[in-house]
CSV table of C-alpha atoms and ligand atoms in Angstrom, one decimal:
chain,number,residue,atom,x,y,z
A,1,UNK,CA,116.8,142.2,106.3
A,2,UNK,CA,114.0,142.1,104.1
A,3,UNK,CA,111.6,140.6,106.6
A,4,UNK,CA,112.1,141.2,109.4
A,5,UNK,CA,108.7,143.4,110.1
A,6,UNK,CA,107.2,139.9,109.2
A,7,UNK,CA,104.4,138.8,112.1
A,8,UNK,CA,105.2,135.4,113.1
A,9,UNK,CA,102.6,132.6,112.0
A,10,UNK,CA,100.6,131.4,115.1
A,11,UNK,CA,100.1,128.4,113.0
A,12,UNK,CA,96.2,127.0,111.6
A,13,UNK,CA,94.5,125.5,114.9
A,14,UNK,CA,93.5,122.2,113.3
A,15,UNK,CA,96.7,121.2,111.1
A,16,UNK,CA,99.2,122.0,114.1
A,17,UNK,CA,97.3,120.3,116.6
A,18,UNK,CA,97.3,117.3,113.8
A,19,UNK,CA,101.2,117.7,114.1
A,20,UNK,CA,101.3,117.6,117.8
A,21,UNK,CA,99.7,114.8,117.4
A,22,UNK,CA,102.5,113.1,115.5
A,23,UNK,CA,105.1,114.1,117.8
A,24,UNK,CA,103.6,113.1,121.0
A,25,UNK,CA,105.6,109.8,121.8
A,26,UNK,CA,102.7,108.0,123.9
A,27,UNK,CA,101.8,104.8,123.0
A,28,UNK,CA,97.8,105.2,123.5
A,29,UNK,CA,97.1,108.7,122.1
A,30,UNK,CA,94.0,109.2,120.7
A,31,UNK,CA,94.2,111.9,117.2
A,32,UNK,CA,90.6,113.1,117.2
A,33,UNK,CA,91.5,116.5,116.0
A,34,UNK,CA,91.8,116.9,112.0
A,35,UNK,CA,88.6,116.3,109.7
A,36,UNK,CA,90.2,112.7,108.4
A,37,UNK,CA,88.4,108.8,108.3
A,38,UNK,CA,90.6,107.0,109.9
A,39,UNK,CA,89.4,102.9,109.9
A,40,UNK,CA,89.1,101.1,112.8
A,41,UNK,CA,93.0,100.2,113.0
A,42,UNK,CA,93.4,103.7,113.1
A,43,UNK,CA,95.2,104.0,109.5
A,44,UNK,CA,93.7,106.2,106.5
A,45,UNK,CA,92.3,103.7,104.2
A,46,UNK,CA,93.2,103.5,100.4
A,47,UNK,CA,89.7,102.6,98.7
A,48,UNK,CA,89.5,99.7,96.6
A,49,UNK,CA,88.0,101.8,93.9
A,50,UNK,CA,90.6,104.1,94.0
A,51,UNK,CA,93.5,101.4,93.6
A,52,UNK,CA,91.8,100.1,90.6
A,53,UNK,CA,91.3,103.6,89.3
A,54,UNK,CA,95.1,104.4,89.7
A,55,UNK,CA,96.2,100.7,88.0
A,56,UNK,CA,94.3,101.4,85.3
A,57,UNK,CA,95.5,104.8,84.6
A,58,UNK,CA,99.4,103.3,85.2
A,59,UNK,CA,98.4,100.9,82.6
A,60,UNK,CA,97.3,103.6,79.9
A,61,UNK,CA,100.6,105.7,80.8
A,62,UNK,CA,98.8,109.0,79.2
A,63,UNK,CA,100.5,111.9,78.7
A,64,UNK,CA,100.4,114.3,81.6
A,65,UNK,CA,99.6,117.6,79.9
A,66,UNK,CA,98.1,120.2,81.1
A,67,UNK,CA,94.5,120.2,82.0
A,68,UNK,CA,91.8,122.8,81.0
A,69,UNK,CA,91.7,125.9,83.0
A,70,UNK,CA,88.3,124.6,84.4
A,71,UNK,CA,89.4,120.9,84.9
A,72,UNK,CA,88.8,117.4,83.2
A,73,UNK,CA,85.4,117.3,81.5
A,74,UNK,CA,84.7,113.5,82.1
A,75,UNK,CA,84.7,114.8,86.0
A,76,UNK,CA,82.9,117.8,85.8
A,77,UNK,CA,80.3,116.0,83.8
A,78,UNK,CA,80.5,113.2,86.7
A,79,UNK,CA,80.3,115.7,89.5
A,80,UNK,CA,77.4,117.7,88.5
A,81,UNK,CA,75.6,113.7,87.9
A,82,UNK,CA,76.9,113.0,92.0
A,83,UNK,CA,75.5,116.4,92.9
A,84,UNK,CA,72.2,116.8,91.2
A,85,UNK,CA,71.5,113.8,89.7
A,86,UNK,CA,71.9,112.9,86.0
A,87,UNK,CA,68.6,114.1,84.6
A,88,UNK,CA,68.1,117.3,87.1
A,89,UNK,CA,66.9,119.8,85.0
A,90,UNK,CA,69.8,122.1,86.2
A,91,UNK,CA,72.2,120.0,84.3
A,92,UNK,CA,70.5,119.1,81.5
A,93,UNK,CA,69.8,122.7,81.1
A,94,UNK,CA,73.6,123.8,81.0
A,95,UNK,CA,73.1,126.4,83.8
A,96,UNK,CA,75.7,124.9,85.8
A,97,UNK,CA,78.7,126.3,85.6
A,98,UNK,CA,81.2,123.4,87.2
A,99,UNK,CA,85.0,123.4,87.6
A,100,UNK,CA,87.6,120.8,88.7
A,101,UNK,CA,89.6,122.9,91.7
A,102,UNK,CA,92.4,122.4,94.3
A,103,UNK,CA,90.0,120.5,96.8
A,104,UNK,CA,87.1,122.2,97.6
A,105,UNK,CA,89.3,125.2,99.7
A,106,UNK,CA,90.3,125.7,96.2
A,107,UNK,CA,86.8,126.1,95.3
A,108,UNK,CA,86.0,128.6,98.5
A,109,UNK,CA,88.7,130.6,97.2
A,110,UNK,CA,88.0,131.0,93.5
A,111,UNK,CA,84.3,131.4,94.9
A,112,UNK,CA,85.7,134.3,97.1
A,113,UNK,CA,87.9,135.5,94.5
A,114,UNK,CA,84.8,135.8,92.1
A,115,UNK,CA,82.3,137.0,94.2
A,116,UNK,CA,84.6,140.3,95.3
A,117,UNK,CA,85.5,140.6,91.3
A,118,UNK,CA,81.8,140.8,90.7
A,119,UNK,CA,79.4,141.5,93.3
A,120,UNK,CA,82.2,143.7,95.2
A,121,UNK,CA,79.8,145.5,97.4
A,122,UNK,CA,78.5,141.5,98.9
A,123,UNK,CA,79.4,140.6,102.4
A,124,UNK,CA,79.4,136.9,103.4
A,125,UNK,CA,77.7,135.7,106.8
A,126,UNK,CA,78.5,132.5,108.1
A,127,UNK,CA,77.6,130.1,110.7
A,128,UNK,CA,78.2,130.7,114.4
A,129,UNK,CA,80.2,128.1,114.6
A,130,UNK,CA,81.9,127.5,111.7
A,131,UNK,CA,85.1,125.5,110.2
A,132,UNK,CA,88.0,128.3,110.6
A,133,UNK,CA,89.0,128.4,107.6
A,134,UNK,CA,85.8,129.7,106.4
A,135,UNK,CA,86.1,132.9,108.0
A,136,UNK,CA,89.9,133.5,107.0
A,137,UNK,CA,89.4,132.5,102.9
A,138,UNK,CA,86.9,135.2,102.2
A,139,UNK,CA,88.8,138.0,104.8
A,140,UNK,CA,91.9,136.7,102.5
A,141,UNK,CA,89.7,137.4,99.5
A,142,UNK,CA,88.9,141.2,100.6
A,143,UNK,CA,85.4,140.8,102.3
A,144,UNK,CA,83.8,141.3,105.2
A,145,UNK,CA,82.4,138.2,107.0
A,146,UNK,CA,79.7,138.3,109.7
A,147,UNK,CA,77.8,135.4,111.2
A,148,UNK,CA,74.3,133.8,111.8
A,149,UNK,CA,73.3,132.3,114.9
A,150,UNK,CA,73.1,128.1,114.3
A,151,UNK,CA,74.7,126.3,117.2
A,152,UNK,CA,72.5,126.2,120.2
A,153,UNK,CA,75.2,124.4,123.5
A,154,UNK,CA,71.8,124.2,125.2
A,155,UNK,CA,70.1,121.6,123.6
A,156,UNK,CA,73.1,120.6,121.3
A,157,UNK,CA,70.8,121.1,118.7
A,158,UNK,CA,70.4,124.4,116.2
A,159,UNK,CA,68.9,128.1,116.4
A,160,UNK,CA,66.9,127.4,113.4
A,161,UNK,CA,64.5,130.5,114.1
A,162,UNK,CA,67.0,132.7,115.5
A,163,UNK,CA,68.9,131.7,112.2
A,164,UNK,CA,66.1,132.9,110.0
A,165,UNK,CA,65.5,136.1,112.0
A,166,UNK,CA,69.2,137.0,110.7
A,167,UNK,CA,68.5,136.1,107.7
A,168,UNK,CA,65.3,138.0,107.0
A,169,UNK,CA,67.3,140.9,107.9
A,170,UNK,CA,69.9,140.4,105.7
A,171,UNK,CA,70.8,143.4,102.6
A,172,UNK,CA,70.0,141.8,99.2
A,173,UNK,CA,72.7,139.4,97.5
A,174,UNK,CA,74.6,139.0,100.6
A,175,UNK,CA,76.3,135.5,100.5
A,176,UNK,CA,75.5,133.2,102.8
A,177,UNK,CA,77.3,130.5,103.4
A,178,UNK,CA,75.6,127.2,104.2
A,179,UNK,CA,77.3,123.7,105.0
A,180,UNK,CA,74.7,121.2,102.9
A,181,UNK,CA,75.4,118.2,105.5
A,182,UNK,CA,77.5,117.2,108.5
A,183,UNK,CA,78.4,120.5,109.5
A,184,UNK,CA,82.1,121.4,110.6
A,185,UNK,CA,82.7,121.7,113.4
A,186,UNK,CA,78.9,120.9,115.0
A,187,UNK,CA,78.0,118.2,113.4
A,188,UNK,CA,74.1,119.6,113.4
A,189,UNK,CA,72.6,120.1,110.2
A,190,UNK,CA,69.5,121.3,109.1
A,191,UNK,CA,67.0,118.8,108.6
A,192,UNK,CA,65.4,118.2,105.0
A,193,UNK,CA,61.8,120.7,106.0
A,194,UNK,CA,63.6,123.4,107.7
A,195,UNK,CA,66.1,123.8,104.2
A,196,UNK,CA,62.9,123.9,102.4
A,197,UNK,CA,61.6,126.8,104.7
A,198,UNK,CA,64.8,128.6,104.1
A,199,UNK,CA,64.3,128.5,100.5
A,200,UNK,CA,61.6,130.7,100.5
A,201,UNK,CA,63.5,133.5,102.5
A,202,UNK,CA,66.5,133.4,100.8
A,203,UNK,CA,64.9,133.7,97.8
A,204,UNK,CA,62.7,136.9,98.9
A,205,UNK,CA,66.2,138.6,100.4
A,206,UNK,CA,67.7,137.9,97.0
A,207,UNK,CA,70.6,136.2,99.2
A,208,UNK,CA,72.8,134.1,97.5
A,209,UNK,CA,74.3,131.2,99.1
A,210,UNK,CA,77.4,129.4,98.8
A,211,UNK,CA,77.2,125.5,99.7
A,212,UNK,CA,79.9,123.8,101.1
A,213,UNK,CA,79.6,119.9,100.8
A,214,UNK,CA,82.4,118.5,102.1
A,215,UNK,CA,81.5,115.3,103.8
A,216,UNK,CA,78.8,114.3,101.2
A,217,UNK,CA,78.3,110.1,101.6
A,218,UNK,CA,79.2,110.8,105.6
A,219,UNK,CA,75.9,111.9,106.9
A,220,UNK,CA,72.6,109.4,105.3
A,221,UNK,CA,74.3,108.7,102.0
A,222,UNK,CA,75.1,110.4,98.1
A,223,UNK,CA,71.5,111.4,97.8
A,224,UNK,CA,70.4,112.2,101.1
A,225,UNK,CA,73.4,114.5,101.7
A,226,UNK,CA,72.8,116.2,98.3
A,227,UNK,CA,69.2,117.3,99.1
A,228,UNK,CA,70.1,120.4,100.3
A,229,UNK,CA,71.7,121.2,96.6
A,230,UNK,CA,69.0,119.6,94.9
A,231,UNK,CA,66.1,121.6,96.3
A,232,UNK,CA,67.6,124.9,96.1
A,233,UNK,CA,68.6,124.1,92.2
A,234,UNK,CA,64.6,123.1,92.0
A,235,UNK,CA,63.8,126.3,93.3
A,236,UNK,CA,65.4,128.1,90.8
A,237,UNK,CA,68.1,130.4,93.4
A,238,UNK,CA,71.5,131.1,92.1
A,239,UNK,CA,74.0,129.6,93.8
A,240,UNK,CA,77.5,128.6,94.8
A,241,UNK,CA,78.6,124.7,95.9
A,242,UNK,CA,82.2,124.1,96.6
A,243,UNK,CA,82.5,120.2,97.1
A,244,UNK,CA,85.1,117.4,98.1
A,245,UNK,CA,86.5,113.9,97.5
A,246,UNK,CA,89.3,114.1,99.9
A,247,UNK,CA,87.2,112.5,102.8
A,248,UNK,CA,84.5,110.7,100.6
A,249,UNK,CA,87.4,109.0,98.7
A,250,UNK,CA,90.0,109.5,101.3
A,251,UNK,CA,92.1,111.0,98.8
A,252,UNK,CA,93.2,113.8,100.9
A,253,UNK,CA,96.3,115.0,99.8
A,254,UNK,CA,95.4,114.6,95.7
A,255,UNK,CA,93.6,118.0,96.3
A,256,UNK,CA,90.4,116.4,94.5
A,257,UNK,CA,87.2,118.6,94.3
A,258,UNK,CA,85.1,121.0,92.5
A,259,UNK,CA,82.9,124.2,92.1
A,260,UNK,CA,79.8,124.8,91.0
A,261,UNK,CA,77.9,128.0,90.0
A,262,UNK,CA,73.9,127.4,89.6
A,263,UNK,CA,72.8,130.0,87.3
A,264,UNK,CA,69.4,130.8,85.8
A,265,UNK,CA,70.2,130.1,82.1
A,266,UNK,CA,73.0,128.3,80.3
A,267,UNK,CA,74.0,132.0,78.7
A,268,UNK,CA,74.3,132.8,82.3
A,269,UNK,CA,76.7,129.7,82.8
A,270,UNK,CA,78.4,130.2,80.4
A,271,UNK,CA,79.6,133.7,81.1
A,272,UNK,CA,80.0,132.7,84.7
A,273,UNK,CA,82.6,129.6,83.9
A,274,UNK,CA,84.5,132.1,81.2
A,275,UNK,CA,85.3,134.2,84.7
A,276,UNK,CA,85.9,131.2,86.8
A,277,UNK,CA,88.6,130.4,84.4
A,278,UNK,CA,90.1,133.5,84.7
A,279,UNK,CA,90.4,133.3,88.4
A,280,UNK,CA,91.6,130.2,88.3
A,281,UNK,CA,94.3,131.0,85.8
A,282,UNK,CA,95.4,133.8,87.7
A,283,UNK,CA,95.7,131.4,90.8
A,284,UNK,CA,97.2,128.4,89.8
A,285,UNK,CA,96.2,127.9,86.1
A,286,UNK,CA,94.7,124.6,86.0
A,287,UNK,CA,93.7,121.7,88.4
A,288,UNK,CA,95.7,118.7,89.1
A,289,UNK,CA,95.5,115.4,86.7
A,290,UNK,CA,96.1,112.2,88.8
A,291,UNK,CA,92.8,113.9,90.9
A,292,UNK,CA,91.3,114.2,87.7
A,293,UNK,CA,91.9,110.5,86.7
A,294,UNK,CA,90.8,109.1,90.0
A,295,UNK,CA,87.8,110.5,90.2
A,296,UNK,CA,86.5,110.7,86.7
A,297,UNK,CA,87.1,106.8,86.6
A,298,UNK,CA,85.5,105.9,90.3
A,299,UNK,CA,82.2,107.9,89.7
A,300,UNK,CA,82.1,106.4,86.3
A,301,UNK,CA,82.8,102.8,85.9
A,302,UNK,CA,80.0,101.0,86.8
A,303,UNK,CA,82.4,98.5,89.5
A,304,UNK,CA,84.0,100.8,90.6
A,305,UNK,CA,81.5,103.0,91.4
A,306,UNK,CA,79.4,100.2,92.8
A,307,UNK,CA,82.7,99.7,95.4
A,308,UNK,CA,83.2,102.9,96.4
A,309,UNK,CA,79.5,103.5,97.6
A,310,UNK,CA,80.1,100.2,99.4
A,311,UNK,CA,83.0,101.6,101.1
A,312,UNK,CA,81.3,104.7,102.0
A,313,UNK,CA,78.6,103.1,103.8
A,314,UNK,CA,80.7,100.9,105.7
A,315,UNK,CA,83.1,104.4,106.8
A,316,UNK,CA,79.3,106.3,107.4
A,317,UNK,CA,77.9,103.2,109.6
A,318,UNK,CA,81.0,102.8,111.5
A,319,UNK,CA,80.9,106.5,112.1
A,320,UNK,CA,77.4,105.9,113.7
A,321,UNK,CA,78.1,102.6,115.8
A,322,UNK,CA,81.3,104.9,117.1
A,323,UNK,CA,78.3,107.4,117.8
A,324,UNK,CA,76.4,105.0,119.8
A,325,UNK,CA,79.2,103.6,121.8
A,326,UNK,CA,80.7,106.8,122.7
A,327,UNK,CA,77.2,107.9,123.8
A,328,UNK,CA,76.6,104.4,126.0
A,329,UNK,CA,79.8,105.2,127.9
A,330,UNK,CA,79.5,108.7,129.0
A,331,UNK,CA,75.6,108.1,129.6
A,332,UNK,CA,76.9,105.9,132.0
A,333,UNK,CA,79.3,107.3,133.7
A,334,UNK,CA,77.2,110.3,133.9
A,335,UNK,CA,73.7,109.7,134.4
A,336,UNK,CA,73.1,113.6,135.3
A,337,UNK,CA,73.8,115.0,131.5
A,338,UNK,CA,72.4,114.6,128.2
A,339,UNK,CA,74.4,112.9,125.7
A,340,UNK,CA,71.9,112.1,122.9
A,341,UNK,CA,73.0,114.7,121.2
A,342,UNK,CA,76.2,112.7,119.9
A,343,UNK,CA,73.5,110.6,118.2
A,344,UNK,CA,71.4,113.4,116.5
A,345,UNK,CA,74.8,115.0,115.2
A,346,UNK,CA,75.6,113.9,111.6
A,347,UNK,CA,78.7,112.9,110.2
A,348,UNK,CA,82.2,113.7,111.2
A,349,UNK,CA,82.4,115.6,113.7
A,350,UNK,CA,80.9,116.6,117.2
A,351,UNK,CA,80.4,119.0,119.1
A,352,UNK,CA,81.2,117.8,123.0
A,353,UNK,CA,80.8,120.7,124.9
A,354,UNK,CA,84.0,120.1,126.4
A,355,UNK,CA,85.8,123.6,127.7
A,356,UNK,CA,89.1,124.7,126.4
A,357,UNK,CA,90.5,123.7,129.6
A,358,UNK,CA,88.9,120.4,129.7
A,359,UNK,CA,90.2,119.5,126.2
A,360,UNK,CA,93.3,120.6,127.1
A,361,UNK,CA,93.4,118.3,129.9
A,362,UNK,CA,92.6,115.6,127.5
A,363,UNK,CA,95.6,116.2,126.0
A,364,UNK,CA,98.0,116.3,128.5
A,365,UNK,CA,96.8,113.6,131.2
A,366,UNK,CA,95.2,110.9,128.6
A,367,UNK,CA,96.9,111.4,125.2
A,368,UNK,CA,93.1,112.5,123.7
A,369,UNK,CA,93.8,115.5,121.0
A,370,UNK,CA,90.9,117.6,119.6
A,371,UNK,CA,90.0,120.9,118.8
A,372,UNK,CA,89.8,123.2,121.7
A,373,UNK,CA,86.2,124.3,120.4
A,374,UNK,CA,85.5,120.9,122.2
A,375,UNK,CA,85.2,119.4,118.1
A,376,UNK,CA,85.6,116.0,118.2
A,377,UNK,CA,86.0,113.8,114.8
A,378,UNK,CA,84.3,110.9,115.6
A,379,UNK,CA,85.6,108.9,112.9
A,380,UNK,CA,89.5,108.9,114.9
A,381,UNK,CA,87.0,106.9,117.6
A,382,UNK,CA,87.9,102.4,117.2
A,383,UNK,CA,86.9,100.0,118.9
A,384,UNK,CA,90.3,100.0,120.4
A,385,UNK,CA,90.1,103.3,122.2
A,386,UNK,CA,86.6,104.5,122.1
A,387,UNK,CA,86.0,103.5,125.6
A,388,UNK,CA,88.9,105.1,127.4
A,389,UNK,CA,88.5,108.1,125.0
A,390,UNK,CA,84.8,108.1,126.8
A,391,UNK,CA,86.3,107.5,130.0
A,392,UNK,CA,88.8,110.4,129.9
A,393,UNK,CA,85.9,112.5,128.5
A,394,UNK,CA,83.9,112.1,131.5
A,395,UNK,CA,86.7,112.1,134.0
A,396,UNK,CA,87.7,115.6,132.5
A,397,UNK,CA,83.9,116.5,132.4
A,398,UNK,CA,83.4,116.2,136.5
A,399,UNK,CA,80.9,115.2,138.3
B,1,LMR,C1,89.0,119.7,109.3
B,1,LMR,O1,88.1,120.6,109.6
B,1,LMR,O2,89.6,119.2,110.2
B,1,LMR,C2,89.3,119.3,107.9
B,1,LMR,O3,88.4,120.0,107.1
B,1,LMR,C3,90.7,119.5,107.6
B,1,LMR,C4,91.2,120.9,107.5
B,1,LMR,O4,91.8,121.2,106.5
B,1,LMR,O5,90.9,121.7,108.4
């Protein structure tokens, strides 16, 4: 047999638990496990925008050829206008490099791909916490990944000094990879004066960060959530920012997002988006259309646009009122502990402080899945089961 030295897969922590889910044949279960808006009937919802989008490309019945290596231009040109605003200097510049990928992993990975092409001796430190998969794209890639300290269970809060005291210490052009809102799995992000007091230190340890902005409409809104990519394109750093429509248009499995390089000069661009394609090619040769046409179309017809940053604030303020009630219930029921941190945490996901044992017992006795990092993803959380999802919580918490 050819394969039989083969190590069995253990399986990726958040996608088989999302299976589990499926399985389990109770009536009441509760899926807050997996990094997906569910409404508050507990379905995925299919945008308005996006609908129209897709009619109107039925309608036209284009060819499906291939795309560029580096993606559709009408969404490139669209993307870099959602990320840094239309007339950022960065843009009108040309010294962004931008790329239509396979979701934003696809994005981490031609990032990773790149970066130990090109900067070979660079090491990448993430956050303590962070999403999994993180840690297993750039290993996958061929380089070594440390972290930072960010996630204080405390206060619920973040290690912003201890953070910078890593940082400082860090060997020039190490990557650093840096979740610009609603960070996964925490949920705590830094706020808008402590990323300008990064700035300055990543700049003098000639670090270069990669951004992830996977949630970007989820945390105070297009802008807001894009400050972190705007200041540090102001400030004139080189960076990297792999971002996402699957949750913002809950268009999960069209694989729709993008990468950008920030470069200091459009020559510099230029020759960085020549080697992009080339990774990408040697991947998986060019990016998907139908993600392509949805996009390009919502973020630039004026209606449709207009709609879909409608529906994102209704998803982000339903998020928040989930938040609160989740927060009134276990305040209640446990007067002793501190739960305001559910209503500091942004977007997504929260951190509970729930122990693997506790959120196991979630599972079995009351149907409740999540991660057993104690993650939760608030936005599984409906008026329908929010309060017995609070109640199990505190039953499993104790006294
Ligand atoms: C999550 O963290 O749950 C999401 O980003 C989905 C995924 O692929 O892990």
């Amino acid at each position: 047999m050819m394969f039989s030295h083969l190590e069995p897969y253990a399986g990726d922590p958040i996608l088989s638990l999302n299976e589990a889910f499926q399985k389990d044949p109770r009536a009441d279960k509760v899926n807050l496990s997996i990094g997906i808006y569910f409404d508050d009937a507990g379905r995925i919802p299919v945008l308005d925008c996006v609908r129209r989008a897709e009619a109107s490309m039925l309608a036209e019945s284009a060819p499906k050829s291939y795309l560029p290596i580096e993606g559709s231009a009408a969404m490139r040109t669209a993307v870099q206008h959602l990320l840094f605003g239309a007339g950022h200097e960065a843009v009108t510049g040309g010294r962004v490099a931008t790329l239509q990928t396979v979701g934003s992993s696809g994005g981490l990975k031609v990032g990773a791909d790149f970066i130990k092409r090109w900067l070979p001796q660079n090491e990448v430190w993430v956050s303590d916490p962070t999403w999994d998969n993180h840690r297993a794209m750039f290993e996958g890639a061929g380089i070594a990944v440390h972290t930072y300290p960010y996630y204080d269970a405390t206060t619920g809060g973040l290690k912003f000094d201890a953070m910078l005291d890593t940082l400082r210490q860090l060997p020039a052009r190490s990557v650093v990879l840096l979740h610009a809102c609603c960070h996964n799995p925490t949920g705590v992000d830094l706020a808008p004066e402590q990323w300008r007091a990064l700035i300055p230190v990543l700049r003098e340890r000639e670090l270069l960060p990669f951004l992830d902005l996977a949630y970007q409409g989820y945390g105070d809104g297009f802008a807001e959530d894009a400050d972190a990519v705007r200041a540090l394109a102001a400030s004139g750093l080189t960076f990297f920012i792999a971002n996402s429509f699957s949750k913002s248009m809950s268009v999960y499995g069209e694989r729709a997002g993008a990468l950008s390089v920030v470069c200091a000069d459009a020559a510099e661009a230029e020759l960085v988006l020549g080697q992009l394609k080339a990774t990408v090619r040697r991947n998986y040769s060019s990016p998907p259309i139908h993600a392509a046409g949805i996009v390009g179309r919502v973020l630039t017809d004026p209606a449709l646009r207009a709609a879909w940053e409608t529906d994102v604030s209704a998803m982000r303020e339903r998020i928040k009122g989930m938040r609160r009630s989740l927060h009134a219930v276990l305040q209640a029921k446990r007067p002793g502990r501190d739960f305001g941190y559910f209503l500091s945490q942004r977007g997504m996901f929260s951190y509970t402080g729930l122990k693997a044992v506790q959120v196991d017992r979630l599972r079995d006795e009351f149907g409740v899945y999540l991660v057993r990092s104690g993650r939760i993803c608030v936005a599984g959380l409906n008026t329908g089961n929010v309060e017995r999802t609070a109640v199990a919580m505190a039953a499993v918490l104790g006294a």
